[in-house]
Amino acid sequence: MHYGTSRGQAGRSFDSAAARRLREGLRLSPEDVAYGMRAAYGMEIDARTVAAWEAGVAAPDEQQLSALAGALWCSAADLMGSPGTLREYRLALGVSPTDVAREIGMAPEEYAEVEETGVWAGDARQADALAGVLRLPVPALIEFTGRDEELARLLRKAATTRWQAHVAAVCELVPLPREYVAEGLRGLHAAYHSTTAASLGWGQPASASSRDAGREFLEEILAHFWQAVEG
């Protein structure tokens, strides 16, 4: 199942190199692209603006991105790098905020506030629906719905104590099969203890070395867990 912060603007992940590559592939000039955006979408865009986007010194807003994709005969996703916000996941699919709000059962203005502030205001059912509509990977869903801090707390306990005791609690937060979660926690626990043991080198105080390695591992506990699950 596809289920990653929701702050940011559309241009944050705009791929300027892809825009230029697509334009050149169609043998269009910046003037041609600007004309297409004006003629078909009513955008007051000139060739200098298109060139600025391609140079990476500026980026289109949401409406401009859709018009640019139309002028280049591609999808908005083709003009974006890896999404990092809810808005970017939505833009990559070409879905309107109103459509997302309707699909997850949330008022349009409430969903718009979620995208703007990064504060999730929905319930568990709406979170599951959001994951389906925007095809969110599990780590993104956990972050966007404000469950990352609680998950990190549980994972630190699982890594440093008896991991089996935390399977059920982690399963309540992470929408993955129980066996996946259990295997991830087992791998996380093993990786933590392997890291601290490997830090016990010659010429260093064992306790300080081990403590530093363990602290660094626990600071990145979420990344280590997703690695363990994928592995």
PDB file of C-alpha atoms in Angstrom:
ATOM      1  CA  MET A   1       0.000   0.000   0.000  1.00  0.00           C
ATOM      2  CA  HIS A   2       1.200   3.473  -0.770  1.00  0.00           C
ATOM      3  CA  TYR A   3       1.032   5.727   2.080  1.00  0.00           C
ATOM      4  CA  GLY A   4       6.045  11.363   3.698  1.00  0.00           C
ATOM      5  CA  THR A   5       5.919  17.593   5.824  1.00  0.00           C
ATOM      6  CA  SER A   6       3.297  19.443   4.267  1.00  0.00           C
ATOM      7  CA  ARG A   7       4.894  22.865   4.375  1.00  0.00           C
ATOM      8  CA  GLY A   8       6.227  24.357   1.161  1.00  0.00           C
ATOM      9  CA  GLN A   9       5.313  25.756  -2.210  1.00  0.00           C
ATOM     10  CA  ALA A  10       4.810  24.086  -5.555  1.00  0.00           C
ATOM     11  CA  GLY A  11       8.171  25.333  -6.780  1.00  0.00           C
ATOM     12  CA  ARG A  12      10.108  23.631  -4.011  1.00  0.00           C
ATOM     13  CA  SER A  13      10.520  20.476  -6.088  1.00  0.00           C
ATOM     14  CA  PHE A  14      10.215  22.019  -9.548  1.00  0.00           C
ATOM     15  CA  ASP A  15      12.701  20.296 -11.869  1.00  0.00           C
ATOM     16  CA  SER A  16      14.138  23.111 -13.991  1.00  0.00           C
ATOM     17  CA  ALA A  17      16.359  20.738 -15.977  1.00  0.00           C
ATOM     18  CA  ALA A  18      13.352  18.588 -16.900  1.00  0.00           C
ATOM     19  CA  ALA A  19      11.450  21.663 -18.104  1.00  0.00           C
ATOM     20  CA  ARG A  20      14.288  22.627 -20.403  1.00  0.00           C
ATOM     21  CA  ARG A  21      14.794  19.063 -21.602  1.00  0.00           C
ATOM     22  CA  LEU A  22      11.113  18.655 -22.456  1.00  0.00           C
ATOM     23  CA  ARG A  23      10.992  21.991 -24.264  1.00  0.00           C
ATOM     24  CA  GLU A  24      14.061  21.200 -26.326  1.00  0.00           C
ATOM     25  CA  GLY A  25      12.680  17.743 -27.099  1.00  0.00           C
ATOM     26  CA  LEU A  26       9.659  19.412 -28.674  1.00  0.00           C
ATOM     27  CA  ARG A  27      11.945  21.862 -30.503  1.00  0.00           C
ATOM     28  CA  LEU A  28      10.225  24.815 -28.918  1.00  0.00           C
ATOM     29  CA  SER A  29      11.795  28.090 -27.849  1.00  0.00           C
ATOM     30  CA  PRO A  30      11.001  29.816 -24.542  1.00  0.00           C
ATOM     31  CA  GLU A  31       8.924  32.233 -26.614  1.00  0.00           C
ATOM     32  CA  ASP A  32       6.892  29.318 -28.007  1.00  0.00           C
ATOM     33  CA  VAL A  33       6.218  27.971 -24.519  1.00  0.00           C
ATOM     34  CA  ALA A  34       5.211  31.373 -23.195  1.00  0.00           C
ATOM     35  CA  TYR A  35       2.879  31.879 -26.160  1.00  0.00           C
ATOM     36  CA  GLY A  36       1.284  28.467 -25.585  1.00  0.00           C
ATOM     37  CA  MET A  37       0.641  29.278 -21.940  1.00  0.00           C
ATOM     38  CA  ARG A  38      -0.901  32.623 -22.846  1.00  0.00           C
ATOM     39  CA  ALA A  39      -3.027  31.312 -25.703  1.00  0.00           C
ATOM     40  CA  ALA A  40      -4.348  28.137 -24.087  1.00  0.00           C
ATOM     41  CA  TYR A  41      -4.424  29.072 -20.407  1.00  0.00           C
ATOM     42  CA  GLY A  42      -4.581  32.856 -20.291  1.00  0.00           C
ATOM     43  CA  MET A  43      -1.301  33.076 -18.375  1.00  0.00           C
ATOM     44  CA  GLU A  44       0.526  36.403 -18.579  1.00  0.00           C
ATOM     45  CA  ILE A  45       3.905  34.736 -19.066  1.00  0.00           C
ATOM     46  CA  ASP A  46       6.803  35.904 -21.234  1.00  0.00           C
ATOM     47  CA  ALA A  47       9.915  34.127 -22.521  1.00  0.00           C
ATOM     48  CA  ARG A  48      12.088  35.640 -19.790  1.00  0.00           C
ATOM     49  CA  THR A  49       9.935  33.988 -17.127  1.00  0.00           C
ATOM     50  CA  VAL A  50      10.199  30.606 -18.849  1.00  0.00           C
ATOM     51  CA  ALA A  51      13.971  31.042 -19.076  1.00  0.00           C
ATOM     52  CA  ALA A  52      14.140  31.939 -15.371  1.00  0.00           C
ATOM     53  CA  TRP A  53      12.277  28.756 -14.481  1.00  0.00           C
ATOM     54  CA  GLU A  54      14.648  26.693 -16.588  1.00  0.00           C
ATOM     55  CA  ALA A  55      17.661  28.390 -14.996  1.00  0.00           C
ATOM     56  CA  GLY A  56      16.368  27.546 -11.532  1.00  0.00           C
ATOM     57  CA  VAL A  57      16.247  31.159 -10.350  1.00  0.00           C
ATOM     58  CA  ALA A  58      12.442  31.113 -10.117  1.00  0.00           C
ATOM     59  CA  ALA A  59       9.690  28.513 -10.081  1.00  0.00           C
ATOM     60  CA  PRO A  60       6.078  28.407 -11.285  1.00  0.00           C
ATOM     61  CA  ASP A  61       3.193  28.498  -8.850  1.00  0.00           C
ATOM     62  CA  GLU A  62       0.476  25.850  -8.908  1.00  0.00           C
ATOM     63  CA  GLN A  63      -1.560  27.319 -11.761  1.00  0.00           C
ATOM     64  CA  GLN A  64       1.524  28.160 -13.778  1.00  0.00           C
ATOM     65  CA  LEU A  65       2.870  24.635 -13.303  1.00  0.00           C
ATOM     66  CA  SER A  66      -0.315  23.121 -14.724  1.00  0.00           C
ATOM     67  CA  ALA A  67      -0.224  25.491 -17.702  1.00  0.00           C
ATOM     68  CA  LEU A  68       3.465  24.814 -18.310  1.00  0.00           C
ATOM     69  CA  ALA A  69       2.806  21.064 -18.294  1.00  0.00           C
ATOM     70  CA  GLY A  70       0.055  21.603 -20.866  1.00  0.00           C
ATOM     71  CA  ALA A  71       2.304  23.701 -23.069  1.00  0.00           C
ATOM     72  CA  LEU A  72       5.001  21.028 -22.920  1.00  0.00           C
ATOM     73  CA  TRP A  73       2.569  18.135 -23.503  1.00  0.00           C
ATOM     74  CA  CYS A  74       3.484  16.422 -20.251  1.00  0.00           C
ATOM     75  CA  SER A  75       2.105  15.904 -16.763  1.00  0.00           C
ATOM     76  CA  ALA A  76       2.923  18.086 -13.768  1.00  0.00           C
ATOM     77  CA  ALA A  77       4.755  15.086 -12.292  1.00  0.00           C
ATOM     78  CA  ASP A  78       7.188  15.198 -15.228  1.00  0.00           C
ATOM     79  CA  LEU A  79       8.228  18.690 -14.121  1.00  0.00           C
ATOM     80  CA  MET A  80       8.806  17.837 -10.477  1.00  0.00           C
ATOM     81  CA  GLY A  81      11.467  16.057  -8.477  1.00  0.00           C
ATOM     82  CA  SER A  82      10.655  13.817  -5.543  1.00  0.00           C
ATOM     83  CA  PRO A  83       7.649  15.253  -3.648  1.00  0.00           C
ATOM     84  CA  GLY A  84       8.385  16.509  -0.155  1.00  0.00           C
ATOM     85  CA  THR A  85       5.048  18.051   0.868  1.00  0.00           C
ATOM     86  CA  LEU A  86       1.381  17.188   0.651  1.00  0.00           C
ATOM     87  CA  ARG A  87       0.945  19.913  -1.955  1.00  0.00           C
ATOM     88  CA  GLU A  88       3.730  18.433  -4.071  1.00  0.00           C
ATOM     89  CA  TYR A  89       2.257  14.930  -3.925  1.00  0.00           C
ATOM     90  CA  ARG A  90      -1.074  16.391  -5.004  1.00  0.00           C
ATOM     91  CA  LEU A  91       0.432  18.445  -7.830  1.00  0.00           C
ATOM     92  CA  ALA A  92       2.337  15.432  -9.124  1.00  0.00           C
ATOM     93  CA  LEU A  93      -0.995  13.666  -9.609  1.00  0.00           C
ATOM     94  CA  GLY A  94      -2.767  16.684 -11.050  1.00  0.00           C
ATOM     95  CA  VAL A  95      -5.471  16.572  -8.368  1.00  0.00           C
ATOM     96  CA  SER A  96      -7.188  19.700  -7.069  1.00  0.00           C
ATOM     97  CA  PRO A  97      -7.400  20.501  -3.328  1.00  0.00           C
ATOM     98  CA  THR A  98     -11.193  20.321  -3.587  1.00  0.00           C
ATOM     99  CA  ASP A  99     -11.042  16.817  -5.039  1.00  0.00           C
ATOM    100  CA  VAL A 100      -8.734  15.616  -2.256  1.00  0.00           C
ATOM    101  CA  ALA A 101     -10.977  17.161   0.393  1.00  0.00           C
ATOM    102  CA  ARG A 102     -14.042  15.481  -1.091  1.00  0.00           C
ATOM    103  CA  GLU A 103     -12.366  12.072  -1.337  1.00  0.00           C
ATOM    104  CA  ILE A 104     -11.199  12.076   2.282  1.00  0.00           C
ATOM    105  CA  GLY A 105     -14.376  13.611   3.704  1.00  0.00           C
ATOM    106  CA  MET A 106     -12.919  16.930   4.835  1.00  0.00           C
ATOM    107  CA  ALA A 107     -14.136  20.480   4.233  1.00  0.00           C
ATOM    108  CA  PRO A 108     -12.121  22.143   1.421  1.00  0.00           C
ATOM    109  CA  GLU A 109     -11.036  25.010   3.645  1.00  0.00           C
ATOM    110  CA  GLU A 110      -9.942  22.563   6.338  1.00  0.00           C
ATOM    111  CA  TYR A 111      -7.818  20.571   3.902  1.00  0.00           C
ATOM    112  CA  ALA A 112      -6.323  23.802   2.503  1.00  0.00           C
ATOM    113  CA  GLU A 113      -5.283  24.678   6.055  1.00  0.00           C
ATOM    114  CA  VAL A 114      -3.574  21.290   6.418  1.00  0.00           C
ATOM    115  CA  GLU A 115      -1.499  21.911   3.292  1.00  0.00           C
ATOM    116  CA  GLU A 116      -0.661  25.442   4.380  1.00  0.00           C
ATOM    117  CA  THR A 117       0.301  24.786   8.017  1.00  0.00           C
ATOM    118  CA  GLY A 118       1.454  21.181   7.993  1.00  0.00           C
ATOM    119  CA  VAL A 119      -0.814  20.404  10.954  1.00  0.00           C
ATOM    120  CA  TRP A 120      -3.015  17.351  10.421  1.00  0.00           C
ATOM    121  CA  ALA A 121      -6.617  17.888  11.506  1.00  0.00           C
ATOM    122  CA  GLY A 122      -8.222  14.638  10.368  1.00  0.00           C
ATOM    123  CA  ASP A 123      -8.961  11.278  11.952  1.00  0.00           C
ATOM    124  CA  ALA A 124      -7.550   7.805  11.223  1.00  0.00           C
ATOM    125  CA  ARG A 125     -10.111   7.059   8.510  1.00  0.00           C
ATOM    126  CA  GLN A 126      -9.323  10.313   6.722  1.00  0.00           C
ATOM    127  CA  ALA A 127      -5.595   9.580   7.010  1.00  0.00           C
ATOM    128  CA  ASP A 128      -6.076   6.218   5.302  1.00  0.00           C
ATOM    129  CA  ALA A 129      -8.150   7.880   2.584  1.00  0.00           C
ATOM    130  CA  LEU A 130      -5.485  10.561   2.112  1.00  0.00           C
ATOM    131  CA  ALA A 131      -2.836   7.877   1.632  1.00  0.00           C
ATOM    132  CA  GLY A 132      -4.912   6.264  -1.086  1.00  0.00           C
ATOM    133  CA  VAL A 133      -5.811   9.454  -2.927  1.00  0.00           C
ATOM    134  CA  LEU A 134      -2.270  10.859  -2.998  1.00  0.00           C
ATOM    135  CA  ARG A 135      -0.474   7.485  -3.158  1.00  0.00           C
ATOM    136  CA  LEU A 136       1.622   8.351  -0.134  1.00  0.00           C
ATOM    137  CA  PRO A 137       4.429   6.037   0.956  1.00  0.00           C
ATOM    138  CA  VAL A 138       4.108   4.913   4.574  1.00  0.00           C
ATOM    139  CA  PRO A 139       6.893   7.178   5.952  1.00  0.00           C
ATOM    140  CA  ALA A 140       5.239  10.192   4.318  1.00  0.00           C
ATOM    141  CA  LEU A 141       1.844   9.313   5.748  1.00  0.00           C
ATOM    142  CA  ILE A 142       3.286   8.990   9.254  1.00  0.00           C
ATOM    143  CA  GLU A 143       4.978  12.386   8.980  1.00  0.00           C
ATOM    144  CA  PHE A 144       2.059  14.221   7.365  1.00  0.00           C
ATOM    145  CA  THR A 145      -0.419  12.987   9.962  1.00  0.00           C
ATOM    146  CA  GLY A 146       1.767  13.946  12.933  1.00  0.00           C
ATOM    147  CA  ARG A 147       2.633  10.457  14.136  1.00  0.00           C
ATOM    148  CA  ASP A 148       6.388  10.614  13.599  1.00  0.00           C
ATOM    149  CA  GLU A 149       7.348  11.798  17.108  1.00  0.00           C
ATOM    150  CA  GLU A 150       5.277   9.130  18.838  1.00  0.00           C
ATOM    151  CA  LEU A 151       6.637   6.471  16.505  1.00  0.00           C
ATOM    152  CA  ALA A 152      10.221   7.606  17.149  1.00  0.00           C
ATOM    153  CA  ARG A 153       9.614   7.339  20.911  1.00  0.00           C
ATOM    154  CA  LEU A 154       8.367   3.762  20.575  1.00  0.00           C
ATOM    155  CA  LEU A 155      11.198   2.798  18.230  1.00  0.00           C
ATOM    156  CA  ARG A 156      13.835   4.052  20.672  1.00  0.00           C
ATOM    157  CA  LYS A 157      12.335   1.829  23.340  1.00  0.00           C
ATOM    158  CA  ALA A 158      12.231  -1.136  20.960  1.00  0.00           C
ATOM    159  CA  ALA A 159      15.866  -0.635  19.947  1.00  0.00           C
ATOM    160  CA  THR A 160      17.195  -0.319  23.477  1.00  0.00           C
ATOM    161  CA  THR A 161      14.986  -2.805  25.350  1.00  0.00           C
ATOM    162  CA  ARG A 162      12.995  -5.893  24.368  1.00  0.00           C
ATOM    163  CA  TRP A 163      11.661  -5.204  20.870  1.00  0.00           C
ATOM    164  CA  GLN A 164       8.940  -7.869  21.024  1.00  0.00           C
ATOM    165  CA  ALA A 165       7.090  -5.853  23.672  1.00  0.00           C
ATOM    166  CA  HIS A 166       6.521  -2.945  21.270  1.00  0.00           C
ATOM    167  CA  VAL A 167       5.172  -4.684  18.178  1.00  0.00           C
ATOM    168  CA  ALA A 168       1.507  -4.082  18.972  1.00  0.00           C
ATOM    169  CA  ALA A 169       1.976  -0.385  19.802  1.00  0.00           C
ATOM    170  CA  VAL A 170       3.966   0.258  16.609  1.00  0.00           C
ATOM    171  CA  CYS A 171       1.342  -1.592  14.559  1.00  0.00           C
ATOM    172  CA  GLU A 172      -1.273   0.873  15.832  1.00  0.00           C
ATOM    173  CA  LEU A 173       0.695   3.719  14.242  1.00  0.00           C
ATOM    174  CA  VAL A 174       2.140   2.083  11.144  1.00  0.00           C
ATOM    175  CA  PRO A 175      -0.275   0.706   8.489  1.00  0.00           C
ATOM    176  CA  LEU A 176       1.852  -2.334   7.626  1.00  0.00           C
ATOM    177  CA  PRO A 177       1.311  -6.076   8.226  1.00  0.00           C
ATOM    178  CA  ARG A 178       2.312  -7.207  11.702  1.00  0.00           C
ATOM    179  CA  GLU A 179       5.026  -9.488  10.343  1.00  0.00           C
ATOM    180  CA  TYR A 180       6.642  -6.554   8.522  1.00  0.00           C
ATOM    181  CA  VAL A 181       6.627  -4.453  11.680  1.00  0.00           C
ATOM    182  CA  ALA A 182       8.024  -7.304  13.780  1.00  0.00           C
ATOM    183  CA  GLU A 183      10.820  -7.945  11.300  1.00  0.00           C
ATOM    184  CA  GLY A 184      11.600  -4.239  11.167  1.00  0.00           C
ATOM    185  CA  LEU A 185      11.831  -3.970  14.952  1.00  0.00           C
ATOM    186  CA  ARG A 186      14.004  -7.070  15.152  1.00  0.00           C
ATOM    187  CA  GLY A 187      16.364  -5.592  12.557  1.00  0.00           C
ATOM    188  CA  LEU A 188      16.330  -2.205  14.297  1.00  0.00           C
ATOM    189  CA  HIS A 189      17.228  -3.795  17.639  1.00  0.00           C
ATOM    190  CA  ALA A 190      20.063  -5.790  16.064  1.00  0.00           C
ATOM    191  CA  ALA A 191      21.417  -2.759  14.180  1.00  0.00           C
ATOM    192  CA  TYR A 192      21.433  -0.617  17.324  1.00  0.00           C
ATOM    193  CA  HIS A 193      23.356  -3.157  19.378  1.00  0.00           C
ATOM    194  CA  SER A 194      25.716  -3.878  16.498  1.00  0.00           C
ATOM    195  CA  THR A 195      26.447  -0.162  16.174  1.00  0.00           C
ATOM    196  CA  THR A 196      27.214   0.308  19.846  1.00  0.00           C
ATOM    197  CA  ALA A 197      29.338  -2.844  19.975  1.00  0.00           C
ATOM    198  CA  ALA A 198      31.342  -1.812  16.889  1.00  0.00           C
ATOM    199  CA  SER A 199      32.196   1.505  18.547  1.00  0.00           C
ATOM    200  CA  LEU A 200      34.220  -0.185  21.276  1.00  0.00           C
ATOM    201  CA  GLY A 201      37.601   0.396  19.612  1.00  0.00           C
ATOM    202  CA  TRP A 202      41.127   0.315  20.980  1.00  0.00           C
ATOM    203  CA  GLY A 203      42.427   3.457  22.620  1.00  0.00           C
ATOM    204  CA  GLN A 204      38.970   4.879  23.419  1.00  0.00           C
ATOM    205  CA  PRO A 205      37.011   4.734  26.643  1.00  0.00           C
ATOM    206  CA  ALA A 206      34.469   2.021  25.935  1.00  0.00           C
ATOM    207  CA  SER A 207      31.586   3.681  27.724  1.00  0.00           C
ATOM    208  CA  ALA A 208      31.962   7.075  25.993  1.00  0.00           C
ATOM    209  CA  SER A 209      32.444   5.550  22.541  1.00  0.00           C
ATOM    210  CA  SER A 210      29.448   3.288  22.887  1.00  0.00           C
ATOM    211  CA  ARG A 211      27.294   6.063  24.295  1.00  0.00           C
ATOM    212  CA  ASP A 212      28.092   8.429  21.408  1.00  0.00           C
ATOM    213  CA  ALA A 213      27.390   5.794  18.770  1.00  0.00           C
ATOM    214  CA  GLY A 214      24.133   4.840  20.417  1.00  0.00           C
ATOM    215  CA  ARG A 215      22.983   8.449  20.707  1.00  0.00           C
ATOM    216  CA  GLU A 216      23.673   9.098  17.015  1.00  0.00           C
ATOM    217  CA  PHE A 217      21.770   5.961  16.029  1.00  0.00           C
ATOM    218  CA  LEU A 218      18.764   6.896  18.136  1.00  0.00           C
ATOM    219  CA  GLU A 219      18.665  10.419  16.686  1.00  0.00           C
ATOM    220  CA  GLU A 220      18.069   8.849  13.255  1.00  0.00           C
ATOM    221  CA  ILE A 221      15.789   6.110  14.529  1.00  0.00           C
ATOM    222  CA  LEU A 222      13.004   6.651  11.984  1.00  0.00           C
ATOM    223  CA  ALA A 223      15.362   6.334   9.013  1.00  0.00           C
ATOM    224  CA  HIS A 224      16.877   3.195  10.515  1.00  0.00           C
ATOM    225  CA  PHE A 225      13.434   1.669  11.032  1.00  0.00           C
ATOM    226  CA  TRP A 226      12.288   2.271   7.452  1.00  0.00           C
ATOM    227  CA  GLN A 227      15.567   0.750   6.257  1.00  0.00           C
ATOM    228  CA  ALA A 228      14.970  -2.284   8.439  1.00  0.00           C
ATOM    229  CA  VAL A 229      11.403  -2.682   7.145  1.00  0.00           C
ATOM    230  CA  GLU A 230      12.493  -2.409   3.524  1.00  0.00           C
ATOM    231  CA  GLY A 231      15.352  -4.836   4.085  1.00  0.00           C
TER     232      GLY A 231
END
